[in-house]
Coordinates of N, CA, C and O in Angstrom, one line a residue:
M158 N 28.5 -119.6 153.0 CA 28.3 -121.2 153.7 C 28.9 -122.3 153.1 O 28.5 -121.9 151.8
R159 N 29.4 -123.2 153.7 CA 30.1 -124.5 153.0 C 29.5 -125.7 154.3 O 29.2 -125.6 155.2
T160 N 29.4 -126.5 152.9 CA 28.9 -127.8 154.0 C 29.9 -128.6 153.5 O 29.9 -129.2 152.0
L161 N 30.5 -129.4 154.1 CA 31.7 -130.5 153.4 C 31.3 -131.6 153.8 O 30.5 -132.5 154.6
L162 N 31.2 -132.4 152.7 CA 30.8 -133.7 152.4 C 32.4 -135.1 152.6 O 32.4 -135.4 151.9
N163 N 32.0 -134.7 154.0 CA 33.3 -136.3 154.5 C 32.9 -137.0 155.4 O 34.0 -137.7 155.7
S164 N 31.8 -137.3 155.4 CA 31.4 -138.8 155.9 C 30.4 -139.2 155.3 O 29.5 -138.1 154.8
G165 N 29.9 -140.5 155.1 CA 29.1 -141.4 154.9 C 29.5 -141.4 153.3 O 28.5 -142.4 152.9
W166 N 30.6 -141.7 153.2 CA 31.4 -142.0 151.6 C 31.3 -143.6 151.8 O 31.4 -144.6 152.6
E167 N 30.9 -144.1 151.3 CA 31.3 -145.5 150.4 C 32.4 -145.9 149.4 O 32.0 -145.0 148.4
L168 N 32.9 -146.9 148.3 CA 33.4 -147.4 147.5 C 33.1 -148.5 147.4 O 32.4 -149.1 147.8
A169 N 33.3 -148.6 146.1 CA 33.7 -150.7 145.5 C 33.6 -150.3 144.0 O 33.9 -149.3 143.6
A170 N 34.6 -151.3 144.0 CA 35.1 -151.6 142.8 C 34.3 -152.1 141.4 O 33.0 -152.8 141.7
G171 N 34.8 -151.8 140.1 CA 33.9 -152.1 139.6 C 34.9 -152.1 138.0 O 36.3 -152.2 137.8
E172 N 34.4 -153.4 137.1 CA 35.3 -154.2 136.2 C 35.3 -152.8 134.9 O 34.9 -152.3 134.6
V173 N 36.4 -152.5 134.4 CA 36.4 -151.4 133.5 C 35.8 -152.1 132.1 O 35.5 -152.9 131.6
G174 N 35.4 -150.9 131.9 CA 34.8 -151.2 130.9 C 33.2 -151.9 130.5 O 32.4 -152.2 129.8
A175 N 32.3 -152.0 132.2 CA 31.4 -153.0 132.2 C 30.6 -151.9 132.9 O 30.9 -150.9 133.1
P176 N 29.3 -152.1 131.9 CA 28.5 -151.4 133.2 C 28.4 -151.3 134.3 O 29.5 -152.2 134.6
F177 N 28.3 -150.2 134.7 CA 28.6 -149.8 136.2 C 26.8 -149.9 136.8 O 26.2 -149.1 136.9
E178 N 26.4 -150.5 137.7 CA 25.1 -151.0 138.2 C 25.2 -150.3 139.7 O 25.8 -151.5 140.6
V179 N 24.9 -149.3 140.0 CA 25.1 -148.7 141.4 C 24.5 -149.6 142.4 O 25.1 -150.1 144.2
D180 N 23.0 -150.4 142.3 CA 22.6 -151.3 143.2 C 23.2 -152.4 143.1 O 22.2 -153.5 144.1
Q181 N 24.1 -152.8 142.3 CA 24.5 -154.2 142.2 C 25.7 -154.8 142.4 O 26.1 -155.6 142.5
V182 N 26.3 -153.4 143.4 CA 27.5 -154.0 144.0 C 27.8 -154.1 145.4 O 26.9 -153.8 145.4
V183 N 28.9 -154.4 145.6 CA 28.8 -154.8 147.6 C 29.8 -153.0 147.8 O 30.6 -153.1 147.2
W184 N 28.9 -152.2 148.5 CA 29.5 -151.3 148.6 C 30.1 -150.7 150.5 O 29.6 -151.6 151.2
R185 N 31.4 -150.7 150.8 CA 32.1 -150.5 151.4 C 32.2 -149.1 151.8 O 32.5 -148.3 151.2
P186 N 32.5 -149.3 153.6 CA 32.8 -147.8 154.2 C 34.3 -147.1 153.2 O 35.2 -147.9 153.6
A187 N 34.0 -145.7 153.2 CA 35.4 -145.1 152.9 C 35.7 -143.7 153.5 O 34.5 -143.3 153.9
L188 N 37.1 -144.0 153.2 CA 37.0 -142.7 154.2 C 37.7 -141.4 153.1 O 38.6 -141.7 152.5
V189 N 37.2 -140.0 153.7 CA 37.6 -139.3 152.6 C 37.8 -138.1 153.4 O 36.6 -137.7 154.3
P190 N 39.2 -137.5 153.3 CA 40.0 -137.6 152.1 C 40.6 -139.0 152.6 O 40.9 -139.3 154.0
G191 N 40.7 -139.7 151.6 CA 41.6 -141.1 150.9 C 41.7 -141.8 150.1 O 41.5 -141.0 149.1
T192 N 42.4 -143.2 150.4 CA 43.3 -143.9 149.3 C 42.2 -145.3 149.5 O 41.6 -145.4 150.6
V193 N 41.8 -145.9 148.3 CA 40.9 -147.1 148.4 C 41.6 -148.1 149.2 O 41.2 -148.2 150.1
A194 N 43.3 -147.8 149.1 CA 43.9 -148.6 150.3 C 43.6 -148.4 151.7 O 43.4 -149.3 152.6
S195 N 43.7 -146.6 151.6 CA 43.6 -147.2 153.2 C 42.1 -146.9 153.8 O 42.3 -147.6 155.0
S196 N 40.9 -147.0 152.7 CA 39.4 -147.1 153.4 C 39.5 -148.7 153.5 O 38.6 -149.1 154.5
L197 N 40.4 -149.7 152.1 CA 39.9 -151.3 152.9 C 40.9 -152.0 153.9 O 40.4 -152.7 154.6
R198 N 41.8 -151.1 154.4 CA 42.5 -151.2 155.3 C 42.2 -151.2 156.1 O 42.1 -152.0 157.8
A199 N 41.5 -150.1 156.3 CA 40.4 -149.6 157.7 C 39.4 -150.5 158.0 O 39.1 -151.0 159.2
S200 N 38.8 -151.0 156.7 CA 37.4 -152.3 157.1 C 38.2 -153.5 157.5 O 37.6 -154.3 157.7
G201 N 39.3 -153.7 157.6 CA 40.1 -155.1 157.5 C 39.3 -156.1 156.1 O 40.3 -157.0 156.1
D202 N 39.7 -155.3 155.2 CA 39.4 -156.1 153.9 C 40.6 -156.3 153.3 O 40.5 -156.3 151.9
W203 N 41.6 -155.9 153.4 CA 42.9 -155.4 153.0 C 43.9 -155.2 153.8 O 43.8 -154.5 154.8
S204 N 45.1 -156.0 153.8 CA 46.3 -155.4 154.6 C 47.5 -155.1 153.4 O 47.6 -155.9 152.5
F205 N 48.8 -155.4 153.7 CA 49.9 -154.6 153.3 C 50.5 -156.2 153.3 O 51.2 -156.5 152.2
D206 N 50.3 -157.4 153.3 CA 50.6 -158.7 153.7 C 49.7 -159.3 152.5 O 50.5 -160.5 151.8
T207 N 48.8 -158.7 151.8 CA 48.1 -159.2 150.4 C 48.6 -158.0 149.5 O 48.0 -157.4 149.5
P208 N 49.5 -158.7 148.4 CA 49.1 -157.5 147.2 C 48.4 -157.7 146.8 O 47.4 -158.1 146.5
R209 N 48.2 -156.5 146.0 CA 46.7 -156.1 145.5 C 46.8 -155.0 144.0 O 47.5 -153.6 144.7
A210 N 46.6 -154.9 143.3 CA 47.1 -154.3 141.9 C 45.8 -152.5 142.1 O 44.7 -153.3 141.2
F211 N 46.0 -152.1 142.6 CA 44.5 -151.3 143.2 C 44.5 -150.4 141.6 O 43.5 -150.1 141.3
D212 N 45.1 -150.6 140.8 CA 45.6 -149.4 139.5 C 44.4 -150.5 138.7 O 44.2 -150.1 137.1
R213 N 44.6 -151.0 138.9 CA 43.8 -152.4 137.6 C 42.4 -152.2 137.6 O 41.2 -152.4 136.5
D214 N 41.3 -152.2 138.5 CA 40.0 -151.7 138.7 C 39.5 -150.5 138.8 O 40.5 -149.3 138.9
D215 N 38.7 -149.8 138.2 CA 38.2 -148.7 138.2 C 37.4 -148.5 139.7 O 37.1 -149.8 140.4
W216 N 37.1 -147.6 140.3 CA 37.1 -147.3 141.9 C 35.9 -146.6 141.8 O 35.6 -145.3 141.3
W217 N 34.9 -146.4 142.7 CA 33.6 -145.8 142.6 C 33.5 -145.0 144.0 O 33.3 -146.3 144.7
Y218 N 33.2 -144.1 144.2 CA 32.6 -143.4 145.4 C 31.4 -142.7 145.5 O 31.1 -142.8 144.8
R219 N 30.8 -143.3 146.4 CA 29.7 -142.8 146.6 C 29.0 -142.1 147.7 O 29.9 -142.6 149.1
C220 N 28.5 -140.9 147.7 CA 28.3 -140.2 149.0 C 26.4 -139.5 148.8 O 26.4 -138.9 148.0
R221 N 25.4 -140.0 149.7 CA 23.9 -139.8 150.0 C 24.0 -138.5 150.9 O 24.6 -138.5 151.8
F222 N 23.7 -137.6 150.7 CA 23.2 -136.0 151.5 C 22.3 -135.0 151.3 O 21.6 -135.8 150.0
Q223 N 21.4 -135.0 152.3 CA 20.5 -133.9 151.7 C 21.1 -132.6 151.4 O 22.3 -131.8 151.9
S224 N 20.3 -132.3 150.5 CA 20.3 -130.5 150.5 C 20.7 -129.5 151.4 O 19.5 -129.6 152.1
P225 N 22.0 -129.1 150.9 CA 22.6 -127.9 152.2 C 21.4 -126.7 151.6 O 20.5 -126.5 151.1
Q226 N 21.4 -126.0 153.1 CA 20.2 -124.5 152.7 C 20.9 -124.0 151.8 O 22.2 -123.8 151.5
V227 N 19.9 -123.4 151.0 CA 20.6 -122.5 149.9 C 21.5 -120.7 150.4 O 21.3 -120.5 151.0
S228 N 22.5 -121.2 149.8 CA 23.4 -120.0 149.9 C 22.4 -118.4 149.6 O 21.4 -118.5 148.7
P229 N 22.9 -117.2 150.3 CA 22.6 -115.9 150.0 C 22.0 -115.7 148.5 O 21.4 -114.9 148.1
T230 N 23.2 -116.7 147.5 CA 22.7 -116.2 145.9 C 22.1 -116.8 145.5 O 21.9 -116.8 144.1
G231 N 21.7 -117.7 146.3 CA 21.1 -119.1 145.5 C 21.4 -119.5 144.5 O 21.0 -120.8 144.0
R232 N 22.9 -120.0 144.7 CA 23.8 -120.6 143.8 C 24.3 -121.3 145.1 O 25.1 -121.4 145.5
M233 N 24.8 -123.3 144.4 CA 25.6 -123.9 145.2 C 26.2 -124.6 144.3 O 26.2 -124.8 143.2
F234 N 27.8 -124.6 144.9 CA 29.0 -125.3 144.2 C 29.4 -126.8 145.0 O 28.9 -126.9 145.8
L235 N 29.6 -127.6 143.9 CA 30.7 -128.7 144.7 C 32.0 -128.3 144.2 O 32.2 -127.7 143.4
V236 N 33.0 -128.3 145.1 CA 34.5 -127.8 145.1 C 35.0 -129.0 145.5 O 34.9 -130.1 146.5
F237 N 36.4 -129.4 144.7 CA 37.5 -130.7 145.1 C 38.5 -130.1 145.0 O 38.8 -129.1 144.1
G238 N 39.0 -129.9 146.0 CA 40.9 -129.9 145.9 C 41.7 -130.8 145.3 O 42.5 -130.4 144.8
G239 N 41.1 -131.6 144.7 CA 41.7 -132.5 143.8 C 41.2 -133.8 143.6 O 41.0 -134.1 144.6
L240 N 41.2 -134.7 142.5 CA 41.0 -135.5 142.2 C 41.8 -136.2 141.8 O 42.1 -136.4 141.2
A241 N 42.2 -137.4 141.9 CA 43.1 -138.8 141.9 C 42.6 -138.8 140.2 O 42.1 -139.7 139.6
T242 N 44.0 -138.4 139.2 CA 44.0 -138.7 137.7 C 42.7 -138.5 136.9 O 42.5 -137.8 137.0
L243 N 42.3 -139.7 137.1 CA 41.2 -140.0 135.5 C 40.2 -140.0 136.6 O 39.6 -140.9 136.8
S244 N 39.1 -138.9 136.4 CA 38.0 -139.0 137.8 C 36.5 -138.7 136.7 O 37.3 -137.7 135.9
E245 N 35.4 -139.3 137.5 CA 34.6 -138.5 136.2 C 33.3 -138.3 137.6 O 33.4 -139.2 138.3
V246 N 32.3 -137.1 138.2 CA 31.8 -137.4 138.8 C 30.8 -136.7 138.5 O 30.0 -136.0 137.2
W247 N 29.5 -137.3 138.9 CA 27.9 -137.4 138.5 C 27.1 -136.6 140.1 O 27.7 -137.6 141.1
L248 N 25.9 -135.7 139.4 CA 24.9 -136.0 140.4 C 23.8 -135.8 140.6 O 23.4 -135.9 139.3
N249 N 23.6 -136.8 141.1 CA 21.6 -137.1 140.7 C 22.1 -137.9 139.3 O 21.0 -137.3 138.6
G250 N 23.0 -138.6 138.9 CA 22.4 -139.4 137.6 C 23.3 -138.3 136.2 O 23.2 -138.4 135.1
Q251 N 23.7 -136.9 136.8 CA 24.2 -136.1 135.6 C 25.6 -135.9 135.7 O 26.0 -135.7 136.6
L252 N 26.4 -136.2 134.6 CA 27.8 -136.3 134.4 C 28.2 -134.3 135.0 O 27.4 -133.8 133.7
V253 N 28.8 -134.1 135.4 CA 29.2 -132.7 136.5 C 30.9 -132.6 136.0 O 30.7 -131.0 135.9
L254 N 31.3 -133.2 136.1 CA 32.9 -132.6 136.3 C 33.7 -133.8 135.4 O 33.2 -134.9 135.7
Q255 N 34.8 -133.8 134.9 CA 35.9 -134.6 134.5 C 37.2 -134.3 134.5 O 37.5 -133.3 134.0
S256 N 38.2 -134.8 135.0 CA 39.2 -134.7 135.5 C 40.4 -135.7 135.1 O 40.1 -136.7 135.6
R257 N 41.3 -134.9 134.6 CA 42.4 -136.0 134.4 C 43.6 -135.1 135.2 O 45.0 -135.2 134.7
N258 N 43.6 -134.7 136.2 CA 44.8 -134.1 136.6 C 44.9 -133.9 138.3 O 43.8 -132.9 138.6
M259 N 45.2 -134.5 139.1 CA 44.7 -134.1 140.9 C 45.5 -133.2 141.1 O 45.0 -133.1 142.3
F260 N 46.2 -132.4 140.5 CA 46.5 -131.5 141.5 C 45.7 -129.8 141.0 O 46.3 -129.0 141.4
V261 N 45.0 -130.2 140.1 CA 44.1 -129.0 140.1 C 42.7 -129.5 140.9 O 42.0 -130.1 140.7
S262 N 42.3 -127.8 141.2 CA 41.3 -127.8 142.3 C 40.0 -127.7 141.0 O 40.1 -127.3 139.8
Q263 N 39.0 -128.2 141.7 CA 37.3 -128.1 140.5 C 36.5 -127.4 141.1 O 36.4 -127.6 142.3
E264 N 35.7 -126.6 140.4 CA 34.6 -126.6 141.1 C 32.9 -126.2 139.8 O 33.4 -125.7 139.0
R265 N 32.0 -126.6 140.3 CA 30.9 -126.6 139.4 C 29.7 -126.1 140.0 O 29.4 -126.4 141.3
D266 N 29.2 -125.7 139.7 CA 27.6 -124.8 140.5 C 26.8 -125.9 139.8 O 26.6 -126.4 138.4
V267 N 26.3 -126.5 140.8 CA 25.3 -127.4 140.8 C 23.5 -126.8 141.0 O 23.2 -127.5 141.6
S268 N 23.1 -126.0 141.3 CA 22.2 -125.2 141.8 C 21.1 -126.0 141.4 O 19.9 -126.2 141.9
S269 N 20.7 -126.3 140.2 CA 19.9 -126.9 139.2 C 20.1 -128.3 139.4 O 18.6 -128.6 138.8
L270 N 20.7 -128.9 140.1 CA 20.6 -130.1 140.1 C 20.5 -131.2 141.5 O 19.5 -132.0 141.7
L271 N 20.4 -129.6 141.9 CA 20.0 -130.0 143.8 C 18.7 -130.6 144.3 O 17.9 -130.0 143.6
R272 N 18.8 -131.7 144.9 CA 17.2 -132.0 145.2 C 17.3 -132.4 146.6 O 18.0 -131.9 147.5
A273 N 15.9 -132.5 147.3 CA 15.9 -132.8 148.5 C 17.1 -133.9 149.5 O 17.7 -134.0 150.1
E274 N 17.1 -135.0 149.0 CA 17.7 -136.3 148.6 C 18.9 -136.3 147.3 O 18.0 -136.2 146.6
N275 N 20.2 -136.2 147.9 CA 21.2 -136.4 146.3 C 22.3 -137.4 146.7 O 22.3 -138.1 147.8
E276 N 22.5 -138.1 145.6 CA 23.5 -139.1 145.3 C 24.8 -138.4 144.3 O 24.4 -137.7 143.4
L277 N 25.8 -138.4 144.7 CA 27.3 -138.0 143.9 C 27.9 -139.1 144.0 O 28.1 -140.1 145.0
L278 N 28.3 -139.7 143.1 CA 28.8 -140.6 142.4 C 30.3 -140.2 141.5 O 30.1 -139.1 141.0
I279 N 31.6 -140.6 142.2 CA 33.4 -140.6 141.6 C 33.6 -141.8 141.3 O 33.7 -142.3 141.7
R280 N 33.6 -141.7 139.6 CA 34.3 -142.7 139.4 C 36.0 -142.2 139.4 O 36.4 -141.5 138.6
F281 N 36.8 -143.3 139.8 CA 37.9 -143.1 139.6 C 38.7 -144.0 138.4 O 39.0 -145.6 138.6
A282 N 39.0 -144.3 137.0 CA 39.2 -144.9 135.8 C 40.2 -146.2 136.3 O 41.3 -144.7 137.0
S283 N 40.7 -146.7 135.8 CA 41.4 -147.4 136.2 C 42.9 -147.1 134.8 O 43.1 -146.4 134.1
L284 N 44.1 -146.6 135.8 CA 45.5 -146.6 135.6 C 45.7 -147.6 134.3 O 46.4 -147.1 133.4
D285 N 45.8 -149.0 134.6 CA 46.3 -149.5 133.7 C 45.6 -149.5 132.8 O 46.4 -149.8 131.8
A286 N 44.2 -149.9 132.5 CA 43.8 -149.5 131.4 C 44.1 -148.5 130.3 O 44.2 -148.0 129.3
E287 N 44.0 -147.4 131.3 CA 44.3 -145.9 130.4 C 46.2 -146.2 130.3 O 46.6 -145.9 128.6
L288 N 46.7 -147.0 130.3 CA 48.4 -146.8 130.1 C 48.4 -148.3 129.0 O 49.5 -148.0 128.1
E289 N 47.2 -149.2 129.2 CA 47.4 -150.0 128.2 C 46.9 -149.5 126.6 O 47.3 -150.1 125.8
R290 N 46.5 -148.5 126.6 CA 45.9 -147.9 125.4 C 47.0 -147.4 124.4 O 47.8 -147.2 124.4
K291 N 46.8 -147.9 122.7 CA 47.8 -147.4 122.2 C 48.1 -146.1 121.4 O 46.7 -145.4 121.4
R292 N 48.8 -145.3 121.6 CA 48.9 -144.1 121.6 C 50.4 -143.9 120.2 O 51.0 -144.8 119.5
P293 N 50.4 -142.7 119.6 CA 51.6 -142.6 118.7 C 53.2 -142.6 119.7 O 52.6 -142.8 120.7
R294 N 53.9 -143.2 118.4 CA 55.1 -143.3 119.0 C 55.5 -142.1 119.6 O 56.0 -141.0 119.4
P295 N 56.2 -142.4 121.1 CA 57.2 -141.1 121.3 C 57.5 -140.3 120.9 O 58.7 -141.3 119.8
R296 N 58.2 -139.5 120.8 CA 59.4 -138.5 120.4 C 60.5 -139.3 120.8 O 61.5 -139.3 120.3
W297 N 60.7 -139.9 122.1 CA 61.9 -140.2 122.5 C 61.2 -141.5 123.8 O 60.2 -141.1 124.1
K298 N 62.6 -141.9 123.8 CA 62.1 -143.1 124.8 C 63.1 -142.9 126.1 O 64.4 -142.8 125.5
T299 N 62.6 -143.8 127.5 CA 63.5 -143.5 128.4 C 63.5 -145.1 128.8 O 62.5 -145.6 128.9
R300 N 64.7 -145.6 129.5 CA 64.5 -146.8 130.0 C 64.5 -146.7 132.1 O 64.3 -147.6 132.8
L301 N 64.2 -145.9 132.0 CA 63.8 -144.9 133.7 C 62.6 -145.2 133.5 O 62.5 -145.9 135.3
V302 N 61.6 -145.4 133.4 CA 60.3 -145.3 133.9 C 59.4 -146.6 133.0 O 59.9 -146.5 131.8
A303 N 58.5 -147.3 133.0 CA 57.9 -148.5 132.0 C 56.7 -148.1 131.9 O 56.7 -148.2 130.4
H304 N 56.1 -146.9 132.5 CA 55.2 -146.0 131.0 C 55.5 -144.4 131.5 O 56.0 -143.8 132.6

């Protein structure tokens, strides 16, 4: 039995490195699957005529849902077909997944974390902040790409 969580999503921008207060931010409707840009464009909060550095901020997605019927095995899983680059997933305040590769599917047993009412939060970390971090000198450099 599968329950798709593809509706009821919201998104909010978060400042990189600052504590994120779920109840202190402005949440906007989000299209899932989709991107921050596609969601903001659909809600009229952004257009192609207004440049915006989406990779500068952390972006948070939230979905509240009722616990689905228990599977015959009694186990429930969160399954993601791929989460954009640097992401962290919380279910009911508990970190359940960290991902650094959008091309890898992820699955987590969350049977012990489910409640009657649940909150799923996903943080997509700022790529700009990650690329600004100091790293060891590369073995070779190329002029083809900036990062």
